[in-house]
mmCIF file with all atom_site columns, C-alpha atoms in Angstrom:
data_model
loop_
_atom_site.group_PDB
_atom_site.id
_atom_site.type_symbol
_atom_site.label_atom_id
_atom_site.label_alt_id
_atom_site.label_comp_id
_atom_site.label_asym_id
_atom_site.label_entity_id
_atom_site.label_seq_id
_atom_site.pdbx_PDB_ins_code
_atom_site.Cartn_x
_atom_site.Cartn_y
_atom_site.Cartn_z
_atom_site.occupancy
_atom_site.B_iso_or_equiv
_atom_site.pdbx_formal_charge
_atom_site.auth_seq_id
_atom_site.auth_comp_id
_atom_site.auth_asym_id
_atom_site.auth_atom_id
_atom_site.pdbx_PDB_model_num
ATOM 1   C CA . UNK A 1 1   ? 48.175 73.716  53.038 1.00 75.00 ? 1394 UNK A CA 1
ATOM 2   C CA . UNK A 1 2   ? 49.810 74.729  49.680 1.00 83.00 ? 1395 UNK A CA 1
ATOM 3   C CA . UNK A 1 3   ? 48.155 73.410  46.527 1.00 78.00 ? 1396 UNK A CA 1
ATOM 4   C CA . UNK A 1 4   ? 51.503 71.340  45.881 1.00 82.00 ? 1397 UNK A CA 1
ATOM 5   C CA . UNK A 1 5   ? 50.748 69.941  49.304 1.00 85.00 ? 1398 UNK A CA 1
ATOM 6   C CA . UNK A 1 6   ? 47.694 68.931  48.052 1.00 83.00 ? 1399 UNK A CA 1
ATOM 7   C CA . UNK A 1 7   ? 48.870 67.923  44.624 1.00 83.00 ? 1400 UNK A CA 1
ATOM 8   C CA . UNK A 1 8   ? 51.236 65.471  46.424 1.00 85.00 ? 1401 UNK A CA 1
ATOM 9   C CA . UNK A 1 9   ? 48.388 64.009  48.676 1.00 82.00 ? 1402 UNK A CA 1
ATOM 10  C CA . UNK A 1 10  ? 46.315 63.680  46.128 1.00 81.00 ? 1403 UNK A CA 1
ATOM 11  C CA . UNK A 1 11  ? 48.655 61.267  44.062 1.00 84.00 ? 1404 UNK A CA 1
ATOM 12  C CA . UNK A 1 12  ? 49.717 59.425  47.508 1.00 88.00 ? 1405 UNK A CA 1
ATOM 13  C CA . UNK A 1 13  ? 46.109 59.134  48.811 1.00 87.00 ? 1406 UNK A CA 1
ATOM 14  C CA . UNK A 1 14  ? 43.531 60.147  47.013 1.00 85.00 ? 1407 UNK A CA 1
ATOM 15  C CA . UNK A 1 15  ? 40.575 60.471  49.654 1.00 88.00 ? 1408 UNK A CA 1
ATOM 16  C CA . UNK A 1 16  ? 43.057 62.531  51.602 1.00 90.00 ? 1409 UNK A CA 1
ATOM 17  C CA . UNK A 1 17  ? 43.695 64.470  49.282 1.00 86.00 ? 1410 UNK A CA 1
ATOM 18  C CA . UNK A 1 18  ? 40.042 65.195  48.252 1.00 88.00 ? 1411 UNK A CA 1
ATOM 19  C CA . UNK A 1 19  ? 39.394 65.902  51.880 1.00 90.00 ? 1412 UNK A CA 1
ATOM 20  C CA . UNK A 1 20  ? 42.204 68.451  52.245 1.00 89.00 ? 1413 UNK A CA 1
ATOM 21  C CA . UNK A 1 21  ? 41.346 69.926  48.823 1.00 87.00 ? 1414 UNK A CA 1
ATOM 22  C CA . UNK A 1 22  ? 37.496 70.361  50.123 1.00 89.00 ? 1415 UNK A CA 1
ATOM 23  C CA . UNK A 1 23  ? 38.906 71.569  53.342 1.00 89.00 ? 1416 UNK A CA 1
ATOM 24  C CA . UNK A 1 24  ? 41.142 74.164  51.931 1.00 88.00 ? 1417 UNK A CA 1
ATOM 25  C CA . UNK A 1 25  ? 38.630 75.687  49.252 1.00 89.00 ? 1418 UNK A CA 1
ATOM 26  C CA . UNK A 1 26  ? 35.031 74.787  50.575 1.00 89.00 ? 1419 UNK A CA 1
ATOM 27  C CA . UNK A 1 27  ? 34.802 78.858  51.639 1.00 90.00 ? 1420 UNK A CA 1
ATOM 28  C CA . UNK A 1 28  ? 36.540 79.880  48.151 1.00 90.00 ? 1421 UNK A CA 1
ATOM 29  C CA . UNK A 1 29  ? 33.982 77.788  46.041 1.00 91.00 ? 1422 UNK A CA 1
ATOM 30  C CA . UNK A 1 30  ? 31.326 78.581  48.604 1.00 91.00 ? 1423 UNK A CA 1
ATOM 31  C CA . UNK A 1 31  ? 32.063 82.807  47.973 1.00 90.00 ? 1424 UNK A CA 1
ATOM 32  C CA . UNK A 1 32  ? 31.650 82.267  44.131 1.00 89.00 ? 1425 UNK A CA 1
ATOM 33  C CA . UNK A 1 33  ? 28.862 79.989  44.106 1.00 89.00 ? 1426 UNK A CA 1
ATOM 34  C CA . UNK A 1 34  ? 26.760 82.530  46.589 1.00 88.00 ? 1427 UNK A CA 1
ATOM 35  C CA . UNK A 1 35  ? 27.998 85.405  44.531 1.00 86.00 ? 1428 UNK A CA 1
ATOM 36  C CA . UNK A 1 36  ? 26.453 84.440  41.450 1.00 85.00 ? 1429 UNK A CA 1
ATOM 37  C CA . UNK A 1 37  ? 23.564 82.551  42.683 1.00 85.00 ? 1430 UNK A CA 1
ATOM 38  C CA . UNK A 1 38  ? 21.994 84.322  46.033 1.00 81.00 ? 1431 UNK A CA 1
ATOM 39  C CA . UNK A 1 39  ? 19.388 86.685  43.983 1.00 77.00 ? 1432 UNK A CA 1
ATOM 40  C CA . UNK A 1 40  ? 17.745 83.414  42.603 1.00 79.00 ? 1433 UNK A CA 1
ATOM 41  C CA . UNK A 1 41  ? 18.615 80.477  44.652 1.00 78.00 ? 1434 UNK A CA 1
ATOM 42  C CA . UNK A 1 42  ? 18.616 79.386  48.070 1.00 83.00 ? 1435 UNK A CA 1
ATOM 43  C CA . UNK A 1 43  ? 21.046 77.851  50.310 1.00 85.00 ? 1436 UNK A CA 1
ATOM 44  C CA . UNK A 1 44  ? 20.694 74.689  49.224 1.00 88.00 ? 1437 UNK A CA 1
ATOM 45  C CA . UNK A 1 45  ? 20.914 75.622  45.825 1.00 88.00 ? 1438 UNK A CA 1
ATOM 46  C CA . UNK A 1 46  ? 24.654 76.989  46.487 1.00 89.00 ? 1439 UNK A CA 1
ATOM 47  C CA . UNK A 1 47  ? 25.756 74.299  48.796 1.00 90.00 ? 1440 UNK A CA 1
ATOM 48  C CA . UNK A 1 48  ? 24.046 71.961  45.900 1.00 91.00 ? 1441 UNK A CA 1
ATOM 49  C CA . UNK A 1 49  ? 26.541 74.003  43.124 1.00 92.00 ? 1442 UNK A CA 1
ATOM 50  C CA . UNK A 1 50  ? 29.335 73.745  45.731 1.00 92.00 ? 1443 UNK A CA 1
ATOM 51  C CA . UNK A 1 51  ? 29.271 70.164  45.804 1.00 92.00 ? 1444 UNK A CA 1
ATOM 52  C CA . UNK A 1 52  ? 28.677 69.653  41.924 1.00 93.00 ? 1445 UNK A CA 1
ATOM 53  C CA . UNK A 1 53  ? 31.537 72.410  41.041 1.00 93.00 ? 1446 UNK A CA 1
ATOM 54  C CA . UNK A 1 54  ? 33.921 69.585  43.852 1.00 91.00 ? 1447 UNK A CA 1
ATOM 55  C CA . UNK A 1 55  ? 32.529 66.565  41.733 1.00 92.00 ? 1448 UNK A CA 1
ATOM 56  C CA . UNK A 1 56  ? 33.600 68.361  38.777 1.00 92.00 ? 1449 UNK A CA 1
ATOM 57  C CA . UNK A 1 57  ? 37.415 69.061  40.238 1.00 90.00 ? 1450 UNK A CA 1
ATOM 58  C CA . UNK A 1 58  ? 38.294 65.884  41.440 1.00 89.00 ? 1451 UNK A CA 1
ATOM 59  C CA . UNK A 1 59  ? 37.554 64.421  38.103 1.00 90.00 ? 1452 UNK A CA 1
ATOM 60  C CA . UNK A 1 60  ? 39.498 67.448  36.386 1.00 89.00 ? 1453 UNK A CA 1
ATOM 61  C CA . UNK A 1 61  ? 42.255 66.488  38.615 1.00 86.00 ? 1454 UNK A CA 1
ATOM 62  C CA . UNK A 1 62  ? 42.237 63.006  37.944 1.00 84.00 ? 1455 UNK A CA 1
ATOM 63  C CA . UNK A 1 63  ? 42.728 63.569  34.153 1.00 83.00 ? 1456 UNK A CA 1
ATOM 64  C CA . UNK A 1 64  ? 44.888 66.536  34.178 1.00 81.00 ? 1457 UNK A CA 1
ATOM 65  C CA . UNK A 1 65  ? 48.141 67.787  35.939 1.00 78.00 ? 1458 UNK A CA 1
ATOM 66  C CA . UNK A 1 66  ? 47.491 71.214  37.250 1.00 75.00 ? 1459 UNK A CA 1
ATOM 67  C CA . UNK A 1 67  ? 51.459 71.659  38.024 1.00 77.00 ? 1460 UNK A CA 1
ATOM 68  C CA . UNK A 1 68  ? 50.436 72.684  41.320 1.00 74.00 ? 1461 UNK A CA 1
ATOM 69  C CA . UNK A 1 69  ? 47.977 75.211  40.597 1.00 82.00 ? 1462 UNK A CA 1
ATOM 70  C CA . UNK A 1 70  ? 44.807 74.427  41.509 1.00 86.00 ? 1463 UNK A CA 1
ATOM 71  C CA . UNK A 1 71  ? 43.316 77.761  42.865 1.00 88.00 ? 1464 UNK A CA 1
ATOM 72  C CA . UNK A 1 72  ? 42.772 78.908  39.601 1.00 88.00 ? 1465 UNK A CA 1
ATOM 73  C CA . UNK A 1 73  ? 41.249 75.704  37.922 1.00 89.00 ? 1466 UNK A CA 1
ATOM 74  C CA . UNK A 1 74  ? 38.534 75.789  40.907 1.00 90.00 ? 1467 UNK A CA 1
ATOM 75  C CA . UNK A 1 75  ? 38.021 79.006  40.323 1.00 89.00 ? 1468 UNK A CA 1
ATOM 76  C CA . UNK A 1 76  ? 37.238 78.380  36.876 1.00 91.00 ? 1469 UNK A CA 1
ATOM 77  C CA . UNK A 1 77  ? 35.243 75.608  37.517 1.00 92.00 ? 1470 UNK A CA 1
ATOM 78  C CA . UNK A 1 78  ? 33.457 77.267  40.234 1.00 92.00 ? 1471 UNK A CA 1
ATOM 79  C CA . UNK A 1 79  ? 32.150 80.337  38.167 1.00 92.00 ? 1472 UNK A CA 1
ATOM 80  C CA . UNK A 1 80  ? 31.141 77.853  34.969 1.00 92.00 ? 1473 UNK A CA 1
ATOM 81  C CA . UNK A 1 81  ? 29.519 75.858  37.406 1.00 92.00 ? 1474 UNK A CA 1
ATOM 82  C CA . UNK A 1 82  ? 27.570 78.597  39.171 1.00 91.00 ? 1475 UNK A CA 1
ATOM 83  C CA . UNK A 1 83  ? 26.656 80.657  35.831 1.00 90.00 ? 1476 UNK A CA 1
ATOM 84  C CA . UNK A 1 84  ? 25.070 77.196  34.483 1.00 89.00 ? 1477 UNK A CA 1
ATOM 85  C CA . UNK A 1 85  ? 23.375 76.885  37.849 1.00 89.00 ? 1478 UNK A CA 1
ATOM 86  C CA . UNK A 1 86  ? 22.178 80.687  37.632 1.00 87.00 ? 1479 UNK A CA 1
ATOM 87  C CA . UNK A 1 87  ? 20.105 80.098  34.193 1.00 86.00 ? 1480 UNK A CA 1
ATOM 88  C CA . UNK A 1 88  ? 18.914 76.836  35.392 1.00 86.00 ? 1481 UNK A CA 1
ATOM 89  C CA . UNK A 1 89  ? 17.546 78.631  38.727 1.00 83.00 ? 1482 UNK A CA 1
ATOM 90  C CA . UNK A 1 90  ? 16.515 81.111  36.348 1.00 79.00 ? 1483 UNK A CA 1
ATOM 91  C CA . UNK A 1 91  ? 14.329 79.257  34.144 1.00 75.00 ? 1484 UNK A CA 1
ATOM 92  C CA . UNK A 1 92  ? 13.079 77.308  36.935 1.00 70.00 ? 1485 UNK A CA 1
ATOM 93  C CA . UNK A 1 93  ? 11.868 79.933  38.594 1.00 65.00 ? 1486 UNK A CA 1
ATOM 94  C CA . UNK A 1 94  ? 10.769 82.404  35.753 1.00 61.00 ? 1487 UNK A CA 1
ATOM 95  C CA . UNK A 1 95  ? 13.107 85.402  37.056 1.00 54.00 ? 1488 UNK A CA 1
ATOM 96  C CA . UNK A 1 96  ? 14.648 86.202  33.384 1.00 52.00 ? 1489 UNK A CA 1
ATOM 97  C CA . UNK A 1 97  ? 13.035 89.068  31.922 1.00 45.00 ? 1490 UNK A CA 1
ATOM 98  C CA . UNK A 1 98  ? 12.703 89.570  27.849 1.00 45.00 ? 1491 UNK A CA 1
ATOM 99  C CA . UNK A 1 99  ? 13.489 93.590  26.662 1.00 40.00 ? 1492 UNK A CA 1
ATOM 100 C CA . UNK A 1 100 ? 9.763  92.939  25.030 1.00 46.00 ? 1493 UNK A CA 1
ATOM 101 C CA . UNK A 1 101 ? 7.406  92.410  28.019 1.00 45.00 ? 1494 UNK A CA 1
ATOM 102 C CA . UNK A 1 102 ? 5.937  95.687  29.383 1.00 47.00 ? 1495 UNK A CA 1
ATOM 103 C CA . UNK A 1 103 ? 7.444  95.227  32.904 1.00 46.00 ? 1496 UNK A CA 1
ATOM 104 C CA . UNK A 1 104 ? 10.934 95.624  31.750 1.00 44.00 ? 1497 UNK A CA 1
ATOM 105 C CA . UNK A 1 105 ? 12.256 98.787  33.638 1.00 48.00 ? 1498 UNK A CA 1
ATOM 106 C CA . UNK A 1 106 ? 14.921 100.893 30.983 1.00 48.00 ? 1499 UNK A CA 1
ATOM 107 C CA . UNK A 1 107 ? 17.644 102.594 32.706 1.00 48.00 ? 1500 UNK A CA 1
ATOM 108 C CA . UNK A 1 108 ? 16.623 105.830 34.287 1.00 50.00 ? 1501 UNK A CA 1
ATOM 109 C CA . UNK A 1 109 ? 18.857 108.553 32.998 1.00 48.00 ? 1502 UNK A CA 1
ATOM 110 C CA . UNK A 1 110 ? 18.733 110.561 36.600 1.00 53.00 ? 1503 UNK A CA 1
ATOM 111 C CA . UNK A 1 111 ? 20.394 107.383 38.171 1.00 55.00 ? 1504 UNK A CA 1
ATOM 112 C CA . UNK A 1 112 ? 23.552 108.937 39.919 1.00 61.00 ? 1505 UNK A CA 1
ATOM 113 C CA . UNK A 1 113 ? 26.780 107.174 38.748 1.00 63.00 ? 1506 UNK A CA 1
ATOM 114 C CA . UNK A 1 114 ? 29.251 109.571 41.241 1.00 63.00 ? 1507 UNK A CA 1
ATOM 115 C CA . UNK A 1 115 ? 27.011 107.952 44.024 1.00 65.00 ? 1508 UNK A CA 1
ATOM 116 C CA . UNK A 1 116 ? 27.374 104.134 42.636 1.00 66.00 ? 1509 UNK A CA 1
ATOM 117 C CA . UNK A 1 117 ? 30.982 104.605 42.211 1.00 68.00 ? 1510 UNK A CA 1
ATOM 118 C CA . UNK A 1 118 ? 31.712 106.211 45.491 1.00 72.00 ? 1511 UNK A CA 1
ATOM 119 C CA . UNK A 1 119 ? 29.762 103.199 46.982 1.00 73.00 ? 1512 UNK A CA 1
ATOM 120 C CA . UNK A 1 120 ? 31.762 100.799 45.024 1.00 77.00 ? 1513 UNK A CA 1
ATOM 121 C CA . UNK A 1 121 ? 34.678 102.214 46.005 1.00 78.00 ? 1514 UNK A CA 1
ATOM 122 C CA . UNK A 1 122 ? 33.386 102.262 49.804 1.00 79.00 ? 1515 UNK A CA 1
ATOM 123 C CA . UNK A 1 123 ? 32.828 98.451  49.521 1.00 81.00 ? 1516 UNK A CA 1
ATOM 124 C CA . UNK A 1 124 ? 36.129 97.658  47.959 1.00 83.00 ? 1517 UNK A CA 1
ATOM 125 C CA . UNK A 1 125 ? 37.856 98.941  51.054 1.00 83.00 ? 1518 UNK A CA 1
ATOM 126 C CA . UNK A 1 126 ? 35.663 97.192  53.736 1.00 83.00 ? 1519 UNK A CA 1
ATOM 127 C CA . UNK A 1 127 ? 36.321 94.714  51.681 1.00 84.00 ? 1520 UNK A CA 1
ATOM 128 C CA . UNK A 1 128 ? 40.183 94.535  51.667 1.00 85.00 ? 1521 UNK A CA 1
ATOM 129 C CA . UNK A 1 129 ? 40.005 95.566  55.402 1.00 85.00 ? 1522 UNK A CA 1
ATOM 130 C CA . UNK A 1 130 ? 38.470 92.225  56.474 1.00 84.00 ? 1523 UNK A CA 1
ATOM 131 C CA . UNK A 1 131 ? 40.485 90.562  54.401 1.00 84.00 ? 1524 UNK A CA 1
ATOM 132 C CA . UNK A 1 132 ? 43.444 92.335  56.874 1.00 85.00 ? 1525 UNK A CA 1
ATOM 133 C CA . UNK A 1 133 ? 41.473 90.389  60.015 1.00 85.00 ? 1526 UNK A CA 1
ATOM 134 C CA . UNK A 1 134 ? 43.303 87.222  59.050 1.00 84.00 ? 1527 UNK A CA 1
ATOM 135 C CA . UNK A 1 135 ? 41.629 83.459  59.540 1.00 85.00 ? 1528 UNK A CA 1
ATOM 136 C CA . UNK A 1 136 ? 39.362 82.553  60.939 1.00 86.00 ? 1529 UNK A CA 1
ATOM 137 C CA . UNK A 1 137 ? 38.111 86.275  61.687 1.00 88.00 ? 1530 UNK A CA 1
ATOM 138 C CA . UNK A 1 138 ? 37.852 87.312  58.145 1.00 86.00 ? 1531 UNK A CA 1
ATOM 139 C CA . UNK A 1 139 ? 35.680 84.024  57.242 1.00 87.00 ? 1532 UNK A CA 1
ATOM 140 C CA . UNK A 1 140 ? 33.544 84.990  60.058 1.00 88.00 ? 1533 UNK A CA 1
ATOM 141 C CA . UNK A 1 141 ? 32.787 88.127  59.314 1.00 86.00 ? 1534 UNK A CA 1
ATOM 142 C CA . UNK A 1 142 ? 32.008 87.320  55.872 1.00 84.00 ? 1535 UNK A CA 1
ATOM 143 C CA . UNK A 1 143 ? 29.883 84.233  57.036 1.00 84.00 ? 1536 UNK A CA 1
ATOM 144 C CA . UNK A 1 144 ? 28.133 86.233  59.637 1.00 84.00 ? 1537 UNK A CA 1
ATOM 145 C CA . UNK A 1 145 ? 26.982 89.432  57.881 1.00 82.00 ? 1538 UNK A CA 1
ATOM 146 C CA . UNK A 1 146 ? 26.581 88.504  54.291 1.00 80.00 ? 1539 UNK A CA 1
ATOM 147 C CA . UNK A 1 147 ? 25.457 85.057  54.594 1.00 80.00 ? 1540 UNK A CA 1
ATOM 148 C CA . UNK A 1 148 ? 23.786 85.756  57.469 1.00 83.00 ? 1541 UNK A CA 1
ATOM 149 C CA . UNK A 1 149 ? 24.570 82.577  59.004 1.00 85.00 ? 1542 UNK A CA 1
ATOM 150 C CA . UNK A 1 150 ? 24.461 81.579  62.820 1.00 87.00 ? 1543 UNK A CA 1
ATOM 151 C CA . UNK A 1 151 ? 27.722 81.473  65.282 1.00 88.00 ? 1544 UNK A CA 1
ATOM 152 C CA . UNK A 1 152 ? 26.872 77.288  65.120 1.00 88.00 ? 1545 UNK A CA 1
ATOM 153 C CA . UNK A 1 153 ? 26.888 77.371  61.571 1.00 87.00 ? 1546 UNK A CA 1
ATOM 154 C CA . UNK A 1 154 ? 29.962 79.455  61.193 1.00 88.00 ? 1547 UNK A CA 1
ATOM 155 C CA . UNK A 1 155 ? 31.594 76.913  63.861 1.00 88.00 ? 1548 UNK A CA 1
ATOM 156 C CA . UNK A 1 156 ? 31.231 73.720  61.606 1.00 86.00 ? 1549 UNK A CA 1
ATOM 157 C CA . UNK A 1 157 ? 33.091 75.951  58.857 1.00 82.00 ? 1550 UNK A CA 1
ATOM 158 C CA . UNK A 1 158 ? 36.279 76.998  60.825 1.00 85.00 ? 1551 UNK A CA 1
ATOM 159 C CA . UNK A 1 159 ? 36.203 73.927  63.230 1.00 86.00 ? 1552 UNK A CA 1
ATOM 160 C CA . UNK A 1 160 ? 35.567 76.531  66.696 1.00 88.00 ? 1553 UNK A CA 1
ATOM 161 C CA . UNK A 1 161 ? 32.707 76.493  68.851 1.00 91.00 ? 1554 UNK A CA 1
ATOM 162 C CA . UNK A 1 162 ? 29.816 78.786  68.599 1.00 89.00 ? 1555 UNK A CA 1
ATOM 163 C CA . UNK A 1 163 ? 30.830 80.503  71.436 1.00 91.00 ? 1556 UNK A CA 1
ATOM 164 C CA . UNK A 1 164 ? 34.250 81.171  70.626 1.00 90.00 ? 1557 UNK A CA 1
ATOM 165 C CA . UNK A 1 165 ? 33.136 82.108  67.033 1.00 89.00 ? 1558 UNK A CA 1
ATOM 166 C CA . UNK A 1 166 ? 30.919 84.812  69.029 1.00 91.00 ? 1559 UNK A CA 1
ATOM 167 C CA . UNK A 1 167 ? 33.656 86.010  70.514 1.00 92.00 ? 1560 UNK A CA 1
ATOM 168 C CA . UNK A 1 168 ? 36.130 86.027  67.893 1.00 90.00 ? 1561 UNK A CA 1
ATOM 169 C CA . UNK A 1 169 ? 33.507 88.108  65.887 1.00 89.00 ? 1562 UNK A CA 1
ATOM 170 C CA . UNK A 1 170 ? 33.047 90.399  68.414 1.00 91.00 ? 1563 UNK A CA 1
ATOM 171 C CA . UNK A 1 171 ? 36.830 90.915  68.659 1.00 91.00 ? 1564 UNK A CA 1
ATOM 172 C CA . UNK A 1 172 ? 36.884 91.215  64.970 1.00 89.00 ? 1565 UNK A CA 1
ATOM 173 C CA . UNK A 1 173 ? 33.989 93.651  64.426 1.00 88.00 ? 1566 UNK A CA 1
ATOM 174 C CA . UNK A 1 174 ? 35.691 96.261  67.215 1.00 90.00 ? 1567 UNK A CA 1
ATOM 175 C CA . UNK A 1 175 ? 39.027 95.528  65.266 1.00 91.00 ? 1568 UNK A CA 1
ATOM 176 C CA . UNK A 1 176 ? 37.400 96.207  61.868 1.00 87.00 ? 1569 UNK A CA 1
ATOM 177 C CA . UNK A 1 177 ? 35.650 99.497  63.001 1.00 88.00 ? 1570 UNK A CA 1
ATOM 178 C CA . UNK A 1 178 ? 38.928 100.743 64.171 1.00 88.00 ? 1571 UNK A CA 1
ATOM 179 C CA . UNK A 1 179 ? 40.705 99.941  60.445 1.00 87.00 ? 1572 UNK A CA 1
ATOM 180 C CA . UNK A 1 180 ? 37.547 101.591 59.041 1.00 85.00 ? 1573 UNK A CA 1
ATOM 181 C CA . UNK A 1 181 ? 37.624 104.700 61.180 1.00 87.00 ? 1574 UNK A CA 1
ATOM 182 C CA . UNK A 1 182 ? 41.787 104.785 59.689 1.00 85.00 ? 1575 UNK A CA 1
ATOM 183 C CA . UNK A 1 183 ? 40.829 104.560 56.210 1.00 81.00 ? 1576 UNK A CA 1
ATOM 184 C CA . UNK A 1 184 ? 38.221 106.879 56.815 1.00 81.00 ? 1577 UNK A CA 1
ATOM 185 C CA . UNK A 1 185 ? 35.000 105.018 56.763 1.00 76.00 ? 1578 UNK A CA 1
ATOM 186 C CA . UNK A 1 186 ? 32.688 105.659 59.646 1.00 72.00 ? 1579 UNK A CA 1
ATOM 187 C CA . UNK A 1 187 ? 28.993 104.761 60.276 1.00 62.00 ? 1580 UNK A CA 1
#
């Protein structure tokens, strides 16, 4: 569904439109919330920001026209609402660290840089090479090995079964390795 799709449901029926809006983006938000907050929150701390960074779209929407571009307002909204979300988990949990205390590590000046950007680089194309697996495999993928969430997990996502979302990842993880092996990535 196109976000003027979705601009036009919205304005015709609203909970549709909220539901087709949610449906549409949930994985989006989802992807930017985790980014930000997996090294100090836990799942329910995301799906908590995912659900607070929704709250805070549908009453952008209701006040503003987006001229039927939304992506990029929930996008916005999604990485405020996950970098406020980050220093709250932060100070809840005590993981900042001040330059001052003694257990703050300084850059080591042997760290290789050729070897971070060469891995950089390495994830960038894996990266873009999923993205070439198309929906639902893509979302998977993504769901299955950086989330690490189940096959009946992934299934409430994409609206499959578990055991066609096993099978569909297994289909996509032989198709992946074979784009990998073209661009030259092999394990």
């Amino acid at each position: 569904m196109t976000d003027n799709e979705i601009s036009v449901l919205l304005e015709q029926s609203p909970d549709k439109g909220r539901r087709a809006l949610f449906d549409e983006y949930c994985n989006y938000v989802y992807a930017i919330a985790a980014g930000k907050l997996r090294s100090c929150g836990s799942r329910e701390d995301i799906e908590e920001c995912v659900s607070d960074v929704f709250a805070d779209v549908y009453r952008f929407l209701e006040d503003n026209d987006t001229n039927g571009n939304i992506k990029p307002v929930i996008g916005v909204i999604a990485k405020r609402r996950a970098i406020d979300s980050f220093r709250r988990l932060s100070v809840r949990y005590g993981r900042s660290v001040s330059i001052d205390d003694d257990d703050f590590r300084e850059p080591q000046s042997d760290e290789r840089i050729d070897v971070y950007a060469e891995n950089r680089d390495r994830n960038r194309i894996i990266m873009r090479k999923i993205s070439e697996l198309g929906e639902p495999d893509s979302t998977i993928i993504i769901q299955q090995y950086f989330y690490n969430r189940t096959a009946k997990e992934i299934a409430k996502t994409v609206s499959l079964t578990a055991g066609n979302v096993q099978k569909r990842s297994s289909r996509a993880r032989e198709k992946l390795r074979s784009l990998l092996l073209e661009a030259g990535i092999s394990y």
